[in-house]
């Protein structure tokens, strides 16, 4: 700072310092996030892949998912979010190993806001939107997430859907690779959203697709 002041003088130093302070404040309070919208036709071949350990897949309930209330942060009002999802017709497929809930994926053909990515997706006629896929970290190398995606695609096919769509964060490289190489999803759109106060669990400035 001393060098900056001595080189440019008081006025230029004040302008430089103000810009640096504003940039630091912006980085602390908000951030830009890039996501990719992906899609594939339901009639394309669904991979025949199974988890590396015995897994049972069932449709979930609010009480089932409440087991994750201390894990799935930064959500607030977790039970109400779950109740609203089921009340509005969302489906949740659970993955259980030895009666322990280890993961799940949500499915809908109705508008849904992703609280983590700050995006609202509005599926078109015939589209199945898979979202909020989660697997406990210790089971992620056992292909549980892959089989959850397979169950979603099968659910969409059995329901007469013609297209599966999803949104993947640019930071989630494993999922980007898996959806492209294993399931042949194609990126159709890149979306940037603004995250405000994310460290406290708030994401505003949501975009609608």
mmCIF file of C-alpha atoms in Angstrom:
data_model
loop_
_atom_site.group_PDB
_atom_site.id
_atom_site.type_symbol
_atom_site.label_atom_id
_atom_site.label_comp_id
_atom_site.label_asym_id
_atom_site.label_seq_id
_atom_site.Cartn_x
_atom_site.Cartn_y
_atom_site.Cartn_z
ATOM 1 C CA UNK A 1 0.000 0.000 0.000
ATOM 2 C CA UNK A 2 2.816 2.400 0.818
ATOM 3 C CA UNK A 3 4.302 1.865 -2.631
ATOM 4 C CA UNK A 4 0.917 2.511 -4.237
ATOM 5 C CA UNK A 5 0.545 5.751 -2.270
ATOM 6 C CA UNK A 6 4.045 6.997 -2.991
ATOM 7 C CA UNK A 7 3.821 6.159 -6.711
ATOM 8 C CA UNK A 8 0.370 7.540 -7.542
ATOM 9 C CA UNK A 9 -0.369 10.153 -4.900
ATOM 10 C CA UNK A 10 -3.213 10.521 -2.421
ATOM 11 C CA UNK A 11 -6.072 10.850 -4.943
ATOM 12 C CA UNK A 12 -5.176 7.842 -7.072
ATOM 13 C CA UNK A 13 -4.406 5.843 -3.945
ATOM 14 C CA UNK A 14 -7.885 6.594 -2.540
ATOM 15 C CA UNK A 15 -9.534 5.430 -5.786
ATOM 16 C CA UNK A 16 -7.404 2.272 -5.901
ATOM 17 C CA UNK A 17 -8.065 1.455 -2.256
ATOM 18 C CA UNK A 18 -11.847 1.972 -2.643
ATOM 19 C CA UNK A 19 -11.982 -0.367 -5.634
ATOM 20 C CA UNK A 20 -10.025 -3.050 -3.770
ATOM 21 C CA UNK A 21 -12.317 -2.731 -0.745
ATOM 22 C CA UNK A 22 -15.470 -2.995 -2.877
ATOM 23 C CA UNK A 23 -14.124 -6.054 -4.700
ATOM 24 C CA UNK A 24 -13.293 -7.742 -1.398
ATOM 25 C CA UNK A 25 -16.749 -6.940 -0.020
ATOM 26 C CA UNK A 26 -18.432 -8.311 -3.139
ATOM 27 C CA UNK A 27 -16.431 -11.556 -2.940
ATOM 28 C CA UNK A 28 -17.430 -11.896 0.713
ATOM 29 C CA UNK A 29 -21.149 -11.256 0.218
ATOM 30 C CA UNK A 30 -21.890 -12.706 -3.208
ATOM 31 C CA UNK A 31 -20.469 -14.800 -6.001
ATOM 32 C CA UNK A 32 -21.269 -15.736 -9.583
ATOM 33 C CA UNK A 33 -22.048 -19.380 -10.192
ATOM 34 C CA UNK A 34 -22.068 -21.242 -13.500
ATOM 35 C CA UNK A 35 -24.321 -24.243 -14.138
ATOM 36 C CA UNK A 36 -25.083 -26.385 -17.164
ATOM 37 C CA UNK A 37 -28.518 -27.538 -18.314
ATOM 38 C CA UNK A 38 -28.261 -31.106 -19.616
ATOM 39 C CA UNK A 39 -30.727 -33.354 -21.433
ATOM 40 C CA UNK A 40 -31.130 -36.710 -23.152
ATOM 41 C CA UNK A 41 -33.948 -38.540 -24.904
ATOM 42 C CA UNK A 42 -35.698 -41.167 -22.801
ATOM 43 C CA UNK A 43 -35.738 -43.669 -25.673
ATOM 44 C CA UNK A 44 -31.927 -43.719 -25.759
ATOM 45 C CA UNK A 45 -30.414 -46.827 -24.192
ATOM 46 C CA UNK A 46 -30.256 -46.709 -20.403
ATOM 47 C CA UNK A 47 -26.988 -48.216 -19.074
ATOM 48 C CA UNK A 48 -27.231 -51.501 -17.185
ATOM 49 C CA UNK A 49 -25.035 -50.620 -14.210
ATOM 50 C CA UNK A 50 -25.514 -51.648 -10.588
ATOM 51 C CA UNK A 51 -24.078 -50.379 -7.337
ATOM 52 C CA UNK A 52 -21.099 -52.275 -5.928
ATOM 53 C CA UNK A 53 -23.012 -53.175 -2.770
ATOM 54 C CA UNK A 54 -26.562 -54.414 -2.121
ATOM 55 C CA UNK A 55 -28.904 -51.432 -2.458
ATOM 56 C CA UNK A 56 -32.678 -51.313 -2.222
ATOM 57 C CA UNK A 57 -34.572 -48.520 -3.995
ATOM 58 C CA UNK A 58 -37.946 -47.324 -2.722
ATOM 59 C CA UNK A 59 -40.122 -44.220 -2.905
ATOM 60 C CA UNK A 60 -39.400 -41.980 0.055
ATOM 61 C CA UNK A 61 -41.419 -40.017 2.597
ATOM 62 C CA UNK A 62 -40.861 -36.923 4.736
ATOM 63 C CA UNK A 63 -39.886 -39.009 7.756
ATOM 64 C CA UNK A 64 -37.338 -40.959 5.699
ATOM 65 C CA UNK A 65 -35.643 -37.803 4.473
ATOM 66 C CA UNK A 66 -35.629 -36.106 7.861
ATOM 67 C CA UNK A 67 -32.631 -38.314 8.643
ATOM 68 C CA UNK A 68 -30.620 -35.898 6.495
ATOM 69 C CA UNK A 69 -31.751 -32.718 8.233
ATOM 70 C CA UNK A 70 -28.332 -32.172 9.838
ATOM 71 C CA UNK A 71 -26.429 -32.972 6.632
ATOM 72 C CA UNK A 72 -28.229 -31.077 3.880
ATOM 73 C CA UNK A 73 -27.215 -27.559 4.765
ATOM 74 C CA UNK A 74 -27.732 -24.610 4.147
ATOM 75 C CA UNK A 75 -31.436 -25.451 4.008
ATOM 76 C CA UNK A 76 -33.634 -23.892 6.652
ATOM 77 C CA UNK A 77 -37.169 -25.131 7.415
ATOM 78 C CA UNK A 78 -36.148 -28.567 6.128
ATOM 79 C CA UNK A 79 -39.365 -30.416 7.025
ATOM 80 C CA UNK A 80 -41.569 -27.782 5.411
ATOM 81 C CA UNK A 81 -39.549 -27.948 2.185
ATOM 82 C CA UNK A 82 -40.002 -31.727 2.112
ATOM 83 C CA UNK A 83 -43.712 -31.521 2.883
ATOM 84 C CA UNK A 84 -44.240 -28.922 0.158
ATOM 85 C CA UNK A 85 -42.410 -31.078 -2.369
ATOM 86 C CA UNK A 86 -44.496 -34.164 -1.696
ATOM 87 C CA UNK A 87 -47.719 -32.125 -1.512
ATOM 88 C CA UNK A 88 -47.047 -30.678 -4.958
ATOM 89 C CA UNK A 89 -46.481 -34.092 -6.538
ATOM 90 C CA UNK A 90 -42.703 -34.544 -6.476
ATOM 91 C CA UNK A 91 -41.297 -38.062 -6.283
ATOM 92 C CA UNK A 92 -38.234 -39.060 -4.276
ATOM 93 C CA UNK A 93 -36.404 -42.340 -4.858
ATOM 94 C CA UNK A 94 -34.335 -43.504 -1.900
ATOM 95 C CA UNK A 95 -31.282 -45.765 -1.868
ATOM 96 C CA UNK A 96 -30.990 -47.976 1.209
ATOM 97 C CA UNK A 97 -28.139 -50.270 2.207
ATOM 98 C CA UNK A 98 -28.833 -52.634 5.092
ATOM 99 C CA UNK A 99 -31.884 -50.470 5.935
ATOM 100 C CA UNK A 100 -29.682 -47.364 6.186
ATOM 101 C CA UNK A 101 -30.624 -44.425 3.953
ATOM 102 C CA UNK A 102 -27.527 -43.606 1.899
ATOM 103 C CA UNK A 103 -28.849 -41.444 -0.942
ATOM 104 C CA UNK A 104 -31.765 -40.193 -2.979
ATOM 105 C CA UNK A 105 -32.863 -38.344 -6.111
ATOM 106 C CA UNK A 106 -35.907 -36.117 -6.628
ATOM 107 C CA UNK A 107 -38.042 -36.220 -9.782
ATOM 108 C CA UNK A 108 -40.701 -33.859 -11.100
ATOM 109 C CA UNK A 109 -42.399 -32.613 -14.252
ATOM 110 C CA UNK A 110 -43.403 -29.341 -12.581
ATOM 111 C CA UNK A 111 -41.534 -26.075 -11.924
ATOM 112 C CA UNK A 112 -38.851 -26.485 -9.280
ATOM 113 C CA UNK A 113 -36.407 -24.035 -7.693
ATOM 114 C CA UNK A 114 -32.928 -25.306 -6.903
ATOM 115 C CA UNK A 115 -32.003 -23.481 -3.722
ATOM 116 C CA UNK A 116 -28.345 -24.361 -4.041
ATOM 117 C CA UNK A 117 -27.873 -23.222 -7.649
ATOM 118 C CA UNK A 118 -30.322 -20.307 -7.577
ATOM 119 C CA UNK A 119 -32.265 -21.575 -10.625
ATOM 120 C CA UNK A 120 -35.922 -22.300 -11.282
ATOM 121 C CA UNK A 121 -36.521 -25.026 -13.870
ATOM 122 C CA UNK A 122 -39.844 -25.260 -15.694
ATOM 123 C CA UNK A 123 -40.013 -28.635 -17.493
ATOM 124 C CA UNK A 124 -41.830 -28.618 -20.818
ATOM 125 C CA UNK A 125 -44.468 -31.160 -21.792
ATOM 126 C CA UNK A 126 -42.979 -34.653 -21.768
ATOM 127 C CA UNK A 127 -39.893 -33.699 -19.762
ATOM 128 C CA UNK A 128 -38.774 -35.301 -16.494
ATOM 129 C CA UNK A 129 -36.545 -33.160 -14.303
ATOM 130 C CA UNK A 130 -34.164 -34.993 -11.966
ATOM 131 C CA UNK A 131 -32.714 -32.819 -9.224
ATOM 132 C CA UNK A 132 -31.097 -32.635 -5.803
ATOM 133 C CA UNK A 133 -29.344 -36.000 -6.158
ATOM 134 C CA UNK A 134 -27.377 -36.766 -3.009
ATOM 135 C CA UNK A 135 -25.285 -39.720 -1.821
ATOM 136 C CA UNK A 136 -23.439 -39.957 1.474
ATOM 137 C CA UNK A 137 -19.711 -39.323 0.815
ATOM 138 C CA UNK A 138 -18.612 -42.755 2.002
ATOM 139 C CA UNK A 139 -20.782 -44.434 -0.671
ATOM 140 C CA UNK A 140 -19.980 -42.245 -3.675
ATOM 141 C CA UNK A 141 -17.359 -44.655 -5.055
ATOM 142 C CA UNK A 142 -19.852 -47.532 -4.980
ATOM 143 C CA UNK A 143 -21.857 -46.331 -8.036
ATOM 144 C CA UNK A 144 -24.931 -45.551 -5.905
ATOM 145 C CA UNK A 145 -25.372 -42.183 -7.617
ATOM 146 C CA UNK A 146 -25.211 -43.814 -11.051
ATOM 147 C CA UNK A 147 -27.911 -46.316 -10.156
ATOM 148 C CA UNK A 148 -30.082 -43.518 -8.738
ATOM 149 C CA UNK A 149 -29.875 -41.770 -12.121
ATOM 150 C CA UNK A 150 -30.823 -45.046 -13.809
ATOM 151 C CA UNK A 151 -33.867 -45.353 -11.537
ATOM 152 C CA UNK A 152 -34.860 -41.791 -12.420
ATOM 153 C CA UNK A 153 -34.614 -42.514 -16.163
ATOM 154 C CA UNK A 154 -36.623 -45.720 -15.769
ATOM 155 C CA UNK A 155 -39.263 -43.845 -13.760
ATOM 156 C CA UNK A 156 -39.471 -41.217 -16.519
ATOM 157 C CA UNK A 157 -39.735 -43.868 -19.244
ATOM 158 C CA UNK A 158 -42.458 -45.766 -17.376
ATOM 159 C CA UNK A 159 -44.339 -42.491 -16.938
ATOM 160 C CA UNK A 160 -44.383 -41.854 -20.675
ATOM 161 C CA UNK A 161 -41.844 -39.014 -20.688
ATOM 162 C CA UNK A 162 -39.791 -38.306 -23.792
ATOM 163 C CA UNK A 163 -36.876 -36.343 -22.361
ATOM 164 C CA UNK A 164 -34.829 -36.229 -19.147
ATOM 165 C CA UNK A 165 -33.365 -32.883 -18.082
ATOM 166 C CA UNK A 166 -31.101 -31.803 -15.251
ATOM 167 C CA UNK A 167 -28.843 -29.002 -14.043
ATOM 168 C CA UNK A 168 -25.252 -29.602 -12.931
ATOM 169 C CA UNK A 169 -22.950 -27.111 -11.258
ATOM 170 C CA UNK A 170 -19.718 -26.340 -13.108
ATOM 171 C CA UNK A 171 -17.948 -27.139 -9.817
ATOM 172 C CA UNK A 172 -19.304 -30.695 -9.833
ATOM 173 C CA UNK A 173 -16.869 -32.206 -12.319
ATOM 174 C CA UNK A 174 -17.543 -35.861 -11.355
ATOM 175 C CA UNK A 175 -21.250 -35.438 -12.159
ATOM 176 C CA UNK A 176 -20.534 -33.576 -15.402
ATOM 177 C CA UNK A 177 -18.286 -36.430 -16.535
ATOM 178 C CA UNK A 178 -20.710 -39.145 -15.405
ATOM 179 C CA UNK A 179 -23.766 -37.649 -17.094
ATOM 180 C CA UNK A 180 -21.862 -37.089 -20.345
ATOM 181 C CA UNK A 181 -19.866 -40.314 -20.655
ATOM 182 C CA UNK A 182 -22.140 -42.847 -18.935
ATOM 183 C CA UNK A 183 -25.599 -41.483 -19.763
ATOM 184 C CA UNK A 184 -24.929 -39.445 -22.915
ATOM 185 C CA UNK A 185 -26.513 -36.282 -21.558
ATOM 186 C CA UNK A 186 -25.805 -33.242 -23.732
ATOM 187 C CA UNK A 187 -25.169 -29.735 -22.490
ATOM 188 C CA UNK A 188 -27.818 -27.453 -23.954
ATOM 189 C CA UNK A 189 -27.235 -24.240 -22.035
ATOM 190 C CA UNK A 190 -24.787 -22.497 -19.729
ATOM 191 C CA UNK A 191 -26.368 -20.386 -17.005
ATOM 192 C CA UNK A 192 -24.817 -17.903 -14.593
ATOM 193 C CA UNK A 193 -26.593 -17.035 -11.365
ATOM 194 C CA UNK A 194 -25.663 -14.702 -8.537
ATOM 195 C CA UNK A 195 -25.297 -16.079 -5.024
ATOM 196 C CA UNK A 196 -25.811 -13.683 -2.130
ATOM 197 C CA UNK A 197 -24.715 -14.380 1.453
ATOM 198 C CA UNK A 198 -24.066 -18.017 0.518
ATOM 199 C CA UNK A 199 -21.905 -18.588 3.590
ATOM 200 C CA UNK A 200 -25.045 -18.021 5.701
ATOM 201 C CA UNK A 201 -27.227 -20.225 3.511
ATOM 202 C CA UNK A 202 -29.029 -17.679 1.345
ATOM 203 C CA UNK A 203 -29.073 -17.632 -2.453
ATOM 204 C CA UNK A 204 -30.981 -14.849 -4.170
ATOM 205 C CA UNK A 205 -31.180 -13.577 -7.733
ATOM 206 C CA UNK A 206 -32.667 -16.861 -8.995
ATOM 207 C CA UNK A 207 -33.082 -17.312 -12.740
ATOM 208 C CA UNK A 208 -35.977 -19.086 -14.437
ATOM 209 C CA UNK A 209 -35.417 -21.527 -17.311
#
